[in-house]
Amino acid sequence: MTGTMKSLAHSRWDCKYHVVFIPKYRRKAIYGELRKTLGEVFHELARQKECRIVEGHLLPDHVHMCIEIPPKHAVASVSGFLKGKSALAIARRVQEKERNFTGEHFWARGYAVSTVGFELESVKKYIREQETADKEGRF
């Protein structure tokens, strides 16, 4: 366990969360060029907040990620940052808009989150198998 712990000035931590969020109206909008771009965007944004995406999977109508967030950042602020900045990146890169991002809403409000704890491998496996489960109609 000590090998996985990270350090801040006065604490040792290992905080991982399984986060799920969807595009607005749960439309199937994550495919093609957007799917290729979005993975890179999420990793870069996570690094800006001193976070690390351990595992992630983009499905046509939702995003699963296992993300490591230091305790000095709130999960809500990190997920809001990821969703907000990625929506701007989508507008810039994929929709080729350069200015006036008012009213650009790609993601739906809210998200689902659960702590990973010591079950990291089972959560990573669950995220990897989501596409298969969706095609079979399982939840």
CSV table of C-alpha atoms in Angstrom, one decimal:
chain,number,residue,atom,x,y,z
A,1,MET,CA,0.0,0.0,0.0
A,2,THR,CA,2.8,2.5,0.8
A,3,GLY,CA,4.1,2.2,-2.8
A,4,THR,CA,0.8,3.7,-4.2
A,5,MET,CA,0.7,6.6,-1.7
A,6,LYS,CA,1.4,10.1,-2.9
A,7,SER,CA,2.7,13.0,-0.8
A,8,LEU,CA,1.8,16.6,-0.2
A,9,ALA,CA,3.5,18.9,2.3
A,10,HIS,CA,1.8,17.5,5.4
A,11,SER,CA,-0.1,14.4,4.2
A,12,ARG,CA,0.1,11.0,2.4
A,13,TRP,CA,-2.8,10.2,0.2
A,14,ASP,CA,-4.3,7.7,-2.3
A,15,CYS,CA,-7.6,9.2,-3.5
A,16,LYS,CA,-9.1,7.7,-6.6
A,17,TYR,CA,-12.7,8.2,-7.9
A,18,HIS,CA,-14.9,6.6,-10.5
A,19,VAL,CA,-16.6,9.5,-12.3
A,20,VAL,CA,-19.3,9.2,-15.0
A,21,PHE,CA,-20.9,12.0,-17.0
A,22,ILE,CA,-23.0,12.4,-20.2
A,23,PRO,CA,-23.4,14.8,-23.1
A,24,LYS,CA,-26.5,17.0,-22.9
A,25,TYR,CA,-29.7,15.1,-23.6
A,26,ARG,CA,-27.6,11.9,-23.5
A,27,ARG,CA,-27.2,12.2,-27.3
A,28,LYS,CA,-24.7,9.9,-28.9
A,29,ALA,CA,-22.1,12.6,-29.7
A,30,ILE,CA,-18.8,11.1,-28.8
A,31,TYR,CA,-17.5,9.4,-31.9
A,32,GLY,CA,-15.0,9.9,-34.8
A,33,GLU,CA,-12.6,12.9,-34.5
A,34,LEU,CA,-14.2,14.1,-31.2
A,35,ARG,CA,-13.5,10.7,-29.6
A,36,LYS,CA,-9.8,10.9,-30.6
A,37,THR,CA,-9.4,14.5,-29.4
A,38,LEU,CA,-11.3,14.2,-26.2
A,39,GLY,CA,-9.0,11.6,-24.6
A,40,GLU,CA,-6.0,13.9,-25.1
A,41,VAL,CA,-8.0,16.9,-23.8
A,42,PHE,CA,-9.1,15.1,-20.6
A,43,HIS,CA,-5.5,14.0,-19.8
A,44,GLU,CA,-4.1,17.5,-20.4
A,45,LEU,CA,-6.8,19.1,-18.2
A,46,ALA,CA,-6.3,16.6,-15.5
A,47,ARG,CA,-2.5,17.4,-15.4
A,48,GLN,CA,-3.4,21.1,-15.0
A,49,LYS,CA,-5.2,20.3,-11.8
A,50,GLU,CA,-2.4,17.9,-10.5
A,51,CYS,CA,-4.7,14.9,-11.2
A,52,ARG,CA,-4.1,11.8,-13.2
A,53,ILE,CA,-6.6,9.7,-15.2
A,54,VAL,CA,-5.8,6.1,-14.2
A,55,GLU,CA,-8.3,4.5,-16.6
A,56,GLY,CA,-10.9,6.0,-18.9
A,57,HIS,CA,-13.3,5.0,-21.6
A,58,LEU,CA,-15.4,7.2,-24.0
A,59,LEU,CA,-18.7,5.7,-25.1
A,60,PRO,CA,-21.0,7.3,-27.6
A,61,ASP,CA,-23.3,8.6,-24.9
A,62,HIS,CA,-21.2,8.8,-21.7
A,63,VAL,CA,-17.7,9.0,-20.3
A,64,HIS,CA,-16.2,6.7,-17.6
A,65,MET,CA,-13.0,7.6,-15.9
A,66,CYS,CA,-11.0,6.5,-12.9
A,67,ILE,CA,-9.2,9.7,-11.8
A,68,GLU,CA,-6.7,10.3,-9.0
A,69,ILE,CA,-7.4,13.6,-7.3
A,70,PRO,CA,-5.3,15.1,-4.5
A,71,PRO,CA,-7.2,15.8,-1.3
A,72,LYS,CA,-6.5,19.6,-1.7
A,73,HIS,CA,-9.0,19.6,-4.7
A,74,ALA,CA,-12.7,18.9,-4.4
A,75,VAL,CA,-14.1,16.2,-6.8
A,76,ALA,CA,-16.9,18.6,-7.8
A,77,SER,CA,-14.4,21.4,-8.8
A,78,VAL,CA,-12.2,19.0,-10.8
A,79,SER,CA,-15.1,17.4,-12.6
A,80,GLY,CA,-16.6,20.9,-13.3
A,81,PHE,CA,-13.2,22.0,-14.6
A,82,LEU,CA,-12.9,18.9,-16.9
A,83,LYS,CA,-16.4,19.3,-18.3
A,84,GLY,CA,-16.2,23.1,-18.7
A,85,LYS,CA,-12.8,23.3,-20.3
A,86,SER,CA,-13.4,20.2,-22.5
A,87,ALA,CA,-16.6,21.8,-23.8
A,88,LEU,CA,-14.5,24.8,-24.9
A,89,ALA,CA,-11.9,22.6,-26.5
A,90,ILE,CA,-14.7,20.7,-28.4
A,91,ALA,CA,-16.0,24.1,-29.7
A,92,ARG,CA,-12.5,25.2,-30.7
A,93,ARG,CA,-11.1,22.0,-32.2
A,94,VAL,CA,-14.0,20.0,-33.5
A,95,GLN,CA,-16.6,22.6,-34.2
A,96,GLU,CA,-13.9,25.1,-35.3
A,97,LYS,CA,-15.3,28.1,-33.4
A,98,GLU,CA,-12.7,30.6,-32.3
A,99,ARG,CA,-14.7,33.1,-30.3
A,100,ASN,CA,-18.0,33.7,-28.5
A,101,PHE,CA,-18.5,30.5,-26.5
A,102,THR,CA,-21.5,31.8,-24.6
A,103,GLY,CA,-24.2,29.2,-24.7
A,104,GLU,CA,-21.8,26.4,-25.6
A,105,HIS,CA,-23.2,23.5,-23.6
A,106,PHE,CA,-21.9,20.0,-24.5
A,107,TRP,CA,-22.1,18.2,-21.2
A,108,ALA,CA,-25.3,17.7,-19.1
A,109,ARG,CA,-25.4,19.1,-15.6
A,110,GLY,CA,-24.1,16.8,-12.9
A,111,TYR,CA,-22.1,13.6,-12.7
A,112,ALA,CA,-21.9,10.3,-10.9
A,113,VAL,CA,-19.0,9.7,-8.6
A,114,SER,CA,-17.9,6.9,-6.3
A,115,THR,CA,-14.7,6.3,-4.3
A,116,VAL,CA,-12.5,3.5,-5.5
A,117,GLY,CA,-10.8,2.5,-2.3
A,118,PHE,CA,-8.7,-0.6,-2.6
A,119,GLU,CA,-10.8,-2.1,-5.5
A,120,LEU,CA,-8.8,-0.3,-8.2
A,121,GLU,CA,-8.3,-3.3,-10.4
A,122,SER,CA,-12.0,-4.2,-10.4
A,123,VAL,CA,-13.0,-0.6,-11.2
A,124,LYS,CA,-10.5,-0.5,-14.1
A,125,LYS,CA,-11.9,-3.8,-15.4
A,126,TYR,CA,-15.5,-2.5,-15.1
A,127,ILE,CA,-14.6,0.7,-17.1
A,128,ARG,CA,-12.8,-1.4,-19.8
A,129,GLU,CA,-15.9,-3.7,-20.2
A,130,GLN,CA,-18.5,-0.9,-20.4
A,131,GLU,CA,-18.7,-0.9,-24.2
A,132,THR,CA,-19.5,-4.7,-24.2
A,133,ALA,CA,-22.0,-4.3,-21.4
A,134,ASP,CA,-23.8,-1.5,-23.2
A,135,LYS,CA,-24.1,-3.5,-26.4
A,136,GLU,CA,-25.6,-6.4,-24.4
A,137,GLY,CA,-28.0,-4.2,-22.6
A,138,ARG,CA,-26.5,-4.9,-19.1
A,139,PHE,CA,-26.0,-2.2,-16.5
